[in-house]
Amino acid sequence: MSRPDFPVITGIETEYGIVRTDVTSSDPVIESMELIQNYTGSAPWKWNYEEENPSRDARGFYAQGLAQDVEEQEFTRSDHQRFFSFREMKSDRILNNGARFYNDHTHPEYSTPECHGLFDLLLQDRAGVLILRQAKKVREETLGGGAGLRLYKNNTDYHGHSYGCHENYLLPREVPFEQIVSFLLPFVVARTLLIGAGKYTVESSEKTGAVRYQISQRADFMEALIGVDTMHNRPLINSRDEPHASLSRYRRLHLISGDANMSEWQTVMKVGMTRLVLGLLLKDASVPRLALRDPLQAIRQISLGLYEQPLLALESGSPRSAVTILKEYLDVLSTLSHPDPEDRWVMEEWAKALEDFQKDPVLLSDRLDWVAKRELLESFRMDEGLSSDDPWLQSLDLAYHDLDPSDGLFWEMESSGSMRRLTTEDKVRMATLSPPAKGRPRIRTAILHRFGHLVAEAGWERIHFQDRTVIELPLFLYQSEEEMEVIEKRVSSLSDHRQIGALFL
């Protein structure tokens, strides 16, 4: 199996923390619903839930009794007491940029559209921040009287509960899932060093522990190597078999172990490095045997290691540090040709980041959330004479992730230039309104704009019309921007939605 030219389409789903600040207690389900419903930038089309099957496992069976299934049933029972339906609770919005914005029980979730390019993905992810800010502004105006919301792009409430930032990678179906796991697992663990958002606590599901700084917000919550669950017993490699495309031709790798990043550099690198390593698998490249003896222990060792990274035990051979493992993957990549300039950029930044970490990790404070935040809070701690486990530090940790540009500590660092920025405000605003130039989202958006009044339900891969016409949406994997523009114009010029399918033959 060798598919060197297969375009690995990517996407990011981010669950945001939400807190009502003007009351002593509030219902996060209600607050998430209201936030989404107050976003005025899209119509409330119904989402097609028939496309979703989170219980189907890539190892060839259907999982029974998932934690999210139990919680779904509990929410459904309590939602009846709240007097709203399942769909009202979800409050789905299919946005003009091809993204999905909805309530994932107790968190507003923004799912980017499917993206061919890394910097397209970054723009769409950053557009989510602006969309949530816009929804927050309208919601606060509706509440009036000084009422307010706090929105956080992080992964923990510091009380043993974690919410996710999930990455998605489209792959050919013929790539065996077991091969993906064995090939990717050491990298997924080691990349924690460069993608962590940092946090002041050590915790596990439903429990809290010492206030101690570490690299990753998610490492504490990784409890299995492989599995389909996402809410409890969370795995390093998720086995959900839900490609949102032809099941016979494609699979979607769904990674849930990474942190939600404020840093734009980390957002690009998190997906870019992983996409490159998956490319090695598609090219049948040979990589050194790096199987970790205990990957779950290793990711925690890395997270707690900070600037003094430990050696990690392998199943065979000498122990390796996360830096060494990442360098060994990069060395293999460096032997191959990379015509995509985005891939070359990622490799150059990858090499420079490892070099800087070995010289002095503080050199990465302009790129890595966990380093920038640690240096900022350490400076504050020393100025205030605080102990290393003072709860105030945890409060400031959370403030780093606040979406409000006036209150979030990150935004001042970015605007001052101490954190690197790779987008511009103008391009981000455009990304809230328009889908990426290549791929399926552009045509899905065009159909909804032209025939939205006739749509019954829509999802990632198909659109259902009220007259029971169903339009299957191709992935448009290899079409250029110019070819996509032609198809978009043809959709927009149609007088009958039943003619859409003929455009894709």
Coordinates of C-alpha atoms in Angstrom, one line a residue:
M1 CA 0.0 0.0 0.0
S2 CA 1.5 3.3 -1.1
R3 CA -0.6 6.4 -1.5
P4 CA 2.0 9.2 -1.5
D5 CA -0.3 11.7 -3.3
F6 CA -3.4 11.3 -1.1
P7 CA -4.4 14.7 0.3
V8 CA -5.0 14.2 4.1
I9 CA -8.0 16.5 4.8
T10 CA -8.0 17.8 8.3
G11 CA -10.4 19.5 10.8
I12 CA -10.5 20.6 14.5
E13 CA -13.4 20.3 16.9
T14 CA -13.1 22.5 20.0
E15 CA -15.3 22.5 23.1
Y16 CA -15.1 25.7 25.0
G17 CA -15.5 26.3 28.7
I18 CA -18.5 28.5 29.6
V19 CA -19.3 30.3 32.9
R20 CA -22.1 32.7 33.8
T21 CA -20.6 35.5 35.9
D22 CA -23.6 37.4 37.3
V23 CA -25.3 34.5 39.2
T24 CA -24.1 32.1 41.9
S25 CA -25.2 29.1 39.8
S26 CA -26.4 28.5 36.3
D27 CA -27.2 25.6 34.0
P28 CA -24.3 25.1 31.5
V29 CA -26.7 23.3 29.1
I30 CA -29.0 26.4 29.0
E31 CA -26.0 28.8 28.8
S32 CA -24.5 26.9 25.9
M33 CA -27.8 26.7 24.1
E34 CA -28.4 30.4 24.5
L35 CA -25.0 31.4 23.4
I36 CA -25.3 29.4 20.2
Q37 CA -28.9 30.6 19.5
N38 CA -27.7 34.2 19.9
Y39 CA -25.2 33.9 17.1
T40 CA -26.8 35.8 14.2
G41 CA -24.4 34.8 11.4
S42 CA -26.3 31.7 10.2
A43 CA -29.7 30.0 9.8
P44 CA -30.7 27.2 12.2
W45 CA -30.8 24.3 9.7
K46 CA -31.4 20.9 11.2
W47 CA -28.4 18.7 11.5
N48 CA -28.6 15.2 10.1
Y49 CA -27.8 12.9 13.0
E50 CA -28.3 9.8 10.9
E51 CA -24.8 10.3 9.6
E52 CA -23.3 9.9 13.0
N53 CA -22.4 6.6 14.6
P54 CA -19.9 7.1 17.4
S55 CA -20.2 3.4 18.6
R56 CA -18.7 1.9 15.5
D57 CA -15.2 0.8 16.3
A58 CA -12.4 0.7 13.7
R59 CA -11.4 -2.7 15.1
G60 CA -14.5 -4.2 13.6
F61 CA -17.2 -4.1 16.2
Y62 CA -19.8 -1.8 17.8
A63 CA -19.0 -0.6 21.3
Q64 CA -21.7 -1.0 23.9
G65 CA -22.4 1.3 26.8
L66 CA -20.2 4.2 25.9
A67 CA -19.9 6.9 28.6
Q68 CA -21.4 9.4 26.3
D69 CA -24.4 7.1 25.6
V70 CA -25.1 6.9 29.3
E71 CA -24.7 10.7 29.7
E72 CA -26.8 11.3 26.6
Q73 CA -29.6 9.3 28.2
E74 CA -29.3 11.2 31.5
F75 CA -29.3 14.5 29.7
T76 CA -32.3 13.4 27.7
R77 CA -34.2 12.6 30.9
S78 CA -33.2 15.9 32.5
D79 CA -33.9 17.8 29.3
H80 CA -37.5 16.7 29.5
Q81 CA -37.7 18.4 32.8
R82 CA -36.3 21.5 31.2
F83 CA -39.0 21.4 28.6
F84 CA -36.9 21.3 25.4
S85 CA -36.2 18.6 22.9
F86 CA -32.9 17.0 22.0
R87 CA -32.6 19.1 18.8
E88 CA -33.4 22.3 20.8
M89 CA -30.7 21.3 23.3
K90 CA -28.1 20.8 20.5
S91 CA -29.1 24.1 18.9
D92 CA -27.1 23.3 15.7
R93 CA -25.9 26.0 13.4
I94 CA -24.3 25.2 10.0
L95 CA -22.3 28.3 9.5
N96 CA -21.5 30.3 6.3
N97 CA -17.9 29.2 6.4
G98 CA -18.9 25.5 6.4
A99 CA -18.3 25.0 10.1
R100 CA -20.7 23.5 12.6
F101 CA -21.5 25.3 15.9
Y102 CA -23.6 23.5 18.5
N103 CA -24.1 22.5 22.1
D104 CA -22.2 19.4 23.2
H105 CA -24.3 19.0 26.3
T106 CA -22.5 21.4 28.6
H107 CA -20.1 23.1 26.2
P108 CA -20.5 25.2 23.1
E109 CA -18.5 23.4 20.4
Y110 CA -17.1 24.8 17.2
S111 CA -16.1 22.3 14.5
T112 CA -14.1 23.7 11.6
P113 CA -15.0 22.8 8.0
E114 CA -12.9 20.2 6.3
C115 CA -9.6 21.8 5.2
H116 CA -7.0 20.9 2.6
G117 CA -4.5 23.4 3.8
L118 CA -2.9 23.9 7.2
F119 CA -3.2 27.7 7.1
D120 CA -6.8 27.4 5.9
L121 CA -7.4 25.2 9.0
L122 CA -5.7 27.8 11.2
L123 CA -7.9 30.6 9.8
Q124 CA -11.1 28.5 10.3
D125 CA -10.0 27.6 13.9
R126 CA -9.3 31.2 14.7
A127 CA -12.6 32.2 13.1
G128 CA -14.3 30.1 15.8
V129 CA -12.9 32.4 18.4
L130 CA -14.4 35.4 16.7
I131 CA -17.7 33.6 16.2
L132 CA -17.9 32.8 19.9
R133 CA -17.1 36.4 20.8
Q134 CA -19.8 37.6 18.5
A135 CA -22.3 35.2 20.1
K136 CA -21.2 36.2 23.6
K137 CA -21.7 39.9 22.8
V138 CA -25.3 39.4 21.6
R139 CA -26.1 37.1 24.6
E140 CA -24.8 39.6 27.1
E141 CA -26.8 42.4 25.4
T142 CA -29.9 40.2 25.7
L143 CA -29.3 39.5 29.4
G144 CA -28.6 43.2 30.1
G145 CA -27.9 44.6 33.6
G146 CA -24.2 43.9 33.5
A147 CA -24.7 40.2 33.1
G148 CA -21.7 38.4 31.6
L149 CA -20.2 35.2 30.3
R150 CA -16.7 33.8 30.4
L151 CA -15.6 31.6 27.5
Y152 CA -12.4 29.7 27.8
K153 CA -10.3 27.8 25.1
N154 CA -8.9 25.2 27.4
N155 CA -9.4 21.6 28.5
T156 CA -10.1 21.5 32.2
D157 CA -12.3 23.0 34.9
Y158 CA -9.6 22.1 37.5
H159 CA -12.1 19.9 39.3
G160 CA -11.5 16.6 37.5
H161 CA -13.5 17.3 34.4
S162 CA -12.0 17.7 30.9
Y163 CA -13.4 18.8 27.6
G164 CA -11.7 18.2 24.4
C165 CA -10.0 19.6 21.3
H166 CA -10.3 16.8 18.7
E167 CA -8.2 16.5 15.5
N168 CA -9.5 14.7 12.4
Y169 CA -7.5 13.3 9.5
L170 CA -9.0 11.7 6.4
L171 CA -7.1 8.6 5.3
P172 CA -7.6 5.9 2.7
R173 CA -9.6 2.9 4.0
E174 CA -6.9 0.4 2.9
V175 CA -4.6 1.7 5.6
P176 CA -5.1 -0.9 8.4
F177 CA -6.1 0.7 11.7
E178 CA -3.7 -1.5 13.7
Q179 CA -0.8 -0.2 11.5
I180 CA -1.9 3.4 12.2
V181 CA -1.8 2.8 15.9
S182 CA 1.6 1.1 16.0
F183 CA 3.1 3.7 13.7
L184 CA 1.6 6.8 15.3
L185 CA 1.5 6.0 19.0
P186 CA 5.1 7.0 19.9
F187 CA 4.8 10.2 18.0
V188 CA 1.4 11.1 19.6
V189 CA 3.0 10.8 23.0
A190 CA 6.2 12.6 22.2
R191 CA 4.5 15.6 20.4
T192 CA 3.1 16.6 23.7
L193 CA 6.3 18.5 24.3
L194 CA 5.5 20.9 21.5
I195 CA 1.7 21.1 21.6
G196 CA 0.9 21.4 25.3
A197 CA -1.1 24.4 26.6
G198 CA 0.2 24.1 30.2
K199 CA -1.8 24.0 33.4
Y200 CA -1.5 24.4 37.2
T201 CA -2.9 21.2 38.5
V202 CA -2.4 17.4 38.5
E203 CA -5.7 15.7 38.3
S204 CA -7.7 12.7 36.9
S205 CA -11.3 12.0 35.9
E206 CA -13.6 13.2 38.7
K207 CA -10.6 13.9 41.0
T208 CA -8.3 16.8 41.7
G209 CA -4.8 16.8 43.1
A210 CA -1.8 19.0 43.8
V211 CA -1.4 22.4 42.3
R212 CA 1.7 21.8 40.2
Y213 CA 2.5 23.1 36.8
Q214 CA 2.8 20.7 33.9
I215 CA 2.9 20.8 30.1
S216 CA -0.4 19.2 29.0
Q217 CA -4.0 19.8 30.0
R218 CA -5.1 16.5 28.6
A219 CA -2.3 14.1 29.7
D220 CA -3.9 13.4 33.1
F221 CA -7.1 12.3 31.4
M222 CA -5.6 9.7 29.0
E223 CA -6.5 6.3 30.5
A224 CA -6.4 3.8 27.6
L225 CA -4.2 3.2 24.6
I226 CA -7.1 2.5 22.1
G227 CA -10.8 3.0 22.5
V228 CA -13.9 4.6 21.0
D229 CA -14.9 6.6 24.1
T230 CA -14.2 10.3 24.4
M231 CA -15.7 11.2 27.8
H232 CA -14.3 8.6 30.1
N233 CA -11.5 6.0 29.7
R234 CA -10.1 8.3 27.1
P235 CA -7.6 6.8 24.7
L236 CA -4.4 8.0 23.2
I237 CA -5.6 6.7 19.8
N238 CA -9.4 7.0 19.3
S239 CA -10.9 4.1 17.3
R240 CA -14.2 5.7 16.3
D241 CA -15.0 4.6 12.8
E242 CA -17.0 7.5 11.5
P243 CA -15.4 8.9 8.3
H244 CA -18.1 11.4 7.3
A245 CA -17.5 10.1 3.8
S246 CA -17.7 6.7 2.0
L247 CA -17.2 4.0 4.6
S248 CA -15.8 1.6 2.0
R249 CA -13.2 4.1 0.8
Y250 CA -12.1 6.3 3.7
R251 CA -11.4 6.3 7.4
R252 CA -11.2 9.3 9.7
L253 CA -8.5 9.3 12.4
H254 CA -10.0 11.0 15.4
L255 CA -7.3 12.1 17.9
I256 CA -8.5 13.4 21.3
S257 CA -5.3 13.6 23.3
G258 CA -4.1 17.0 22.2
D259 CA -4.6 20.3 24.0
A260 CA -6.7 23.3 22.8
N261 CA -4.1 25.9 21.9
M262 CA -4.2 29.6 22.0
S263 CA -0.9 29.8 20.1
E264 CA -1.5 29.9 16.4
W265 CA 2.0 28.3 15.8
Q266 CA 1.0 25.3 17.9
T267 CA -2.3 24.9 16.2
V268 CA -0.6 24.7 12.8
M269 CA 2.2 22.5 14.1
K270 CA -0.1 20.1 16.0
V271 CA -1.9 19.2 12.8
G272 CA 1.0 19.8 10.4
M273 CA 3.5 17.5 12.2
T274 CA 0.8 14.8 12.5
R275 CA -0.2 15.1 8.9
L276 CA 3.4 14.6 7.9
V277 CA 3.9 11.5 10.0
L278 CA 0.7 10.1 8.6
G279 CA 2.2 10.8 5.2
L280 CA 5.2 8.6 6.1
L281 CA 2.7 5.8 6.7
L282 CA 1.0 6.4 3.3
K283 CA 4.5 6.3 1.6
D284 CA 5.4 3.0 3.3
A285 CA 8.5 4.8 4.8
S286 CA 10.6 2.9 7.2
V287 CA 11.0 4.5 10.7
P288 CA 13.0 3.3 13.7
R289 CA 11.3 1.0 16.1
L290 CA 10.2 3.3 18.9
A291 CA 7.5 1.4 20.6
L292 CA 7.1 2.7 24.2
R293 CA 6.9 0.3 27.1
D294 CA 4.1 2.2 28.8
P295 CA 2.7 5.0 26.6
L296 CA 0.2 6.2 29.2
Q297 CA 3.0 6.6 31.8
A298 CA 5.2 8.2 29.2
I299 CA 2.8 11.0 28.3
R300 CA 2.5 11.9 32.0
Q301 CA 6.3 11.8 32.4
I302 CA 6.7 14.2 29.5
S303 CA 4.0 16.5 30.9
L304 CA 5.5 16.7 34.3
G305 CA 9.1 16.8 33.0
L306 CA 8.9 20.5 31.9
Y307 CA 12.4 21.8 30.9
E308 CA 14.2 18.6 32.2
Q309 CA 12.7 15.9 30.0
P310 CA 13.0 12.3 31.2
L311 CA 14.2 9.3 29.2
L312 CA 11.2 7.1 28.3
A313 CA 11.5 3.3 28.4
L314 CA 11.0 1.5 25.1
E315 CA 9.9 -2.1 24.5
S316 CA 13.4 -2.7 23.2
G317 CA 16.5 -0.6 22.8
S318 CA 17.8 2.3 24.7
P319 CA 15.4 4.8 26.4
R320 CA 14.6 8.0 24.4
S321 CA 13.5 11.4 25.4
A322 CA 10.5 13.1 23.7
V323 CA 13.0 15.4 21.9
T324 CA 14.9 12.3 20.5
I325 CA 11.7 10.6 19.4
L326 CA 10.5 13.7 17.6
K327 CA 13.9 14.1 15.9
E328 CA 13.9 10.5 14.7
Y329 CA 10.6 11.0 13.0
L330 CA 11.8 14.3 11.5
D331 CA 15.0 12.6 10.3
V332 CA 13.0 10.1 8.2
L333 CA 10.9 12.9 6.8
S334 CA 14.0 14.8 5.8
T335 CA 15.0 12.0 3.5
L336 CA 11.9 12.4 1.3
S337 CA 10.7 15.0 -1.1
H338 CA 8.0 17.5 0.1
P339 CA 6.6 19.5 -2.8
D340 CA 4.0 21.2 -0.5
P341 CA 5.4 24.5 0.8
E342 CA 3.3 24.1 4.0
D343 CA 4.9 20.8 4.7
R344 CA 8.4 22.3 4.2
W345 CA 7.5 25.2 6.6
V346 CA 6.4 22.7 9.3
M347 CA 9.6 20.7 9.0
E348 CA 11.7 23.8 9.3
E349 CA 9.8 25.0 12.3
W350 CA 9.9 21.5 13.8
A351 CA 13.7 21.3 13.5
K352 CA 14.1 24.9 14.9
A353 CA 11.8 24.1 17.9
L354 CA 13.8 21.0 18.9
E355 CA 17.0 22.9 18.5
D356 CA 15.7 25.8 20.7
F357 CA 14.4 23.5 23.3
Q358 CA 17.8 21.8 23.6
K359 CA 19.6 25.2 23.9
D360 CA 17.1 26.8 26.3
P361 CA 13.4 26.0 26.4
V362 CA 12.6 29.7 27.2
L363 CA 13.5 30.4 23.6
L364 CA 10.1 28.8 22.8
S365 CA 8.1 31.3 24.8
D366 CA 7.0 33.1 21.6
R367 CA 5.5 29.9 20.2
L368 CA 4.5 27.4 23.0
D369 CA 1.6 28.2 25.3
W370 CA 3.0 26.1 28.1
V371 CA 6.3 27.9 28.1
A372 CA 4.9 31.4 27.6
K373 CA 2.4 30.8 30.4
R374 CA 4.9 29.3 32.8
E375 CA 7.3 32.2 32.3
L376 CA 4.5 34.7 32.8
L377 CA 3.1 33.1 35.9
E378 CA 6.6 32.4 37.4
S379 CA 7.4 36.1 37.0
F380 CA 4.1 37.0 38.7
R381 CA 4.7 34.5 41.5
M382 CA 8.1 35.9 42.3
D383 CA 6.9 39.5 42.2
E384 CA 4.1 38.6 44.6
G385 CA 6.1 36.3 46.8
L386 CA 3.7 33.4 46.3
S387 CA 4.4 29.7 46.9
S388 CA 4.5 27.4 43.9
D389 CA 1.1 25.9 44.9
D390 CA -0.8 29.1 45.6
P391 CA -4.4 28.8 44.2
W392 CA -4.0 32.3 42.7
L393 CA -1.8 30.8 40.1
Q394 CA -4.5 28.5 38.9
S395 CA -6.9 31.4 38.5
L396 CA -4.3 33.2 36.4
D397 CA -3.8 30.0 34.4
L398 CA -7.5 30.1 33.5
A399 CA -7.3 33.8 32.6
Y400 CA -4.7 32.9 29.9
H401 CA -7.4 31.1 28.0
D402 CA -10.2 33.7 28.4
L403 CA -11.6 34.6 24.9
D404 CA -12.3 38.2 26.0
P405 CA -9.6 40.4 24.4
S406 CA -9.7 42.8 27.4
D407 CA -9.3 40.1 30.0
G408 CA -7.5 37.1 28.4
L409 CA -3.8 37.2 29.3
F410 CA -2.8 35.6 25.9
W411 CA -4.2 38.4 23.8
E412 CA -2.0 41.0 25.3
M413 CA 1.0 38.8 24.7
E414 CA 0.0 38.2 21.1
S415 CA -0.8 41.9 20.3
S416 CA 2.6 43.0 21.8
G417 CA 4.4 40.5 19.6
S418 CA 5.7 38.3 22.4
M419 CA 3.6 35.5 21.0
R420 CA 3.9 34.8 17.3
R421 CA 0.8 35.4 15.1
L422 CA 0.4 33.8 11.7
T423 CA -3.0 35.2 10.6
T424 CA -4.4 38.7 10.2
E425 CA -7.7 40.1 11.6
D426 CA -9.0 40.8 8.1
K427 CA -8.4 37.2 7.0
V428 CA -9.9 35.8 10.2
R429 CA -13.1 37.9 9.6
M430 CA -13.3 36.7 6.1
A431 CA -13.0 33.1 7.4
T432 CA -16.1 33.6 9.5
L433 CA -18.0 34.2 6.4
S434 CA -16.5 32.0 3.7
P435 CA -15.5 28.4 3.5
P436 CA -12.0 27.3 2.3
A437 CA -11.5 27.6 -1.4
K438 CA -10.9 23.9 -1.9
G439 CA -13.0 20.9 -1.0
R440 CA -16.5 19.9 0.0
P441 CA -17.4 22.8 2.4
R442 CA -17.5 25.3 -0.5
I443 CA -20.2 23.3 -2.4
R444 CA -22.2 22.4 0.8
T445 CA -22.3 26.1 1.6
A446 CA -23.3 27.1 -2.0
I447 CA -26.2 24.6 -1.9
L448 CA -27.5 25.9 1.4
H449 CA -27.3 29.4 0.2
R450 CA -29.1 28.7 -3.0
F451 CA -31.7 26.1 -1.8
G452 CA -31.7 26.5 2.0
H453 CA -35.4 27.2 2.2
L454 CA -36.0 23.7 0.8
V455 CA -33.6 21.8 3.0
A456 CA -34.9 19.4 5.7
E457 CA -31.5 18.4 7.2
A458 CA -27.9 18.7 6.4
G459 CA -24.6 17.1 7.5
W460 CA -21.0 16.8 6.5
E461 CA -21.6 14.4 3.6
R462 CA -25.1 14.8 2.4
I463 CA -28.1 17.2 2.3
H464 CA -31.7 16.0 2.7
F465 CA -34.4 18.1 1.1
Q466 CA -38.0 18.4 2.1
D467 CA -39.2 16.5 -1.0
R468 CA -36.9 13.6 0.1
T469 CA -34.3 14.3 -2.5
V470 CA -30.8 13.5 -1.1
I471 CA -27.6 15.0 -2.4
E472 CA -24.4 13.1 -1.7
L473 CA -21.5 15.5 -1.5
P474 CA -18.2 14.3 -3.0
L475 CA -15.0 15.1 -1.1
F476 CA -13.5 17.0 -4.1
L477 CA -10.1 15.7 -3.1
Y478 CA -8.1 16.7 -6.2
Q479 CA -10.0 19.6 -7.6
S480 CA -8.2 23.0 -7.8
E481 CA -9.6 26.3 -6.5
E482 CA -10.5 27.2 -10.1
E483 CA -12.4 24.0 -10.6
M484 CA -14.2 24.5 -7.3
E485 CA -15.2 28.0 -8.4
V486 CA -16.8 26.6 -11.6
I487 CA -18.8 24.0 -9.6
E488 CA -19.9 26.6 -7.1
K489 CA -21.1 28.9 -9.8
R490 CA -23.0 26.1 -11.5
V491 CA -24.8 25.2 -8.2
S492 CA -25.7 28.9 -7.7
S493 CA -27.2 29.1 -11.2
L494 CA -29.5 26.1 -10.9
S495 CA -33.2 26.6 -10.8
D496 CA -34.0 23.2 -9.4
H497 CA -32.2 21.5 -6.5
R498 CA -32.8 18.1 -8.1
Q499 CA -30.3 19.0 -10.8
I500 CA -27.4 19.3 -8.2
G501 CA -26.5 15.6 -8.3
A502 CA -25.8 15.7 -12.1
L503 CA -23.0 18.2 -11.5
F504 CA -21.0 15.6 -9.6
L505 CA -21.2 12.8 -12.1

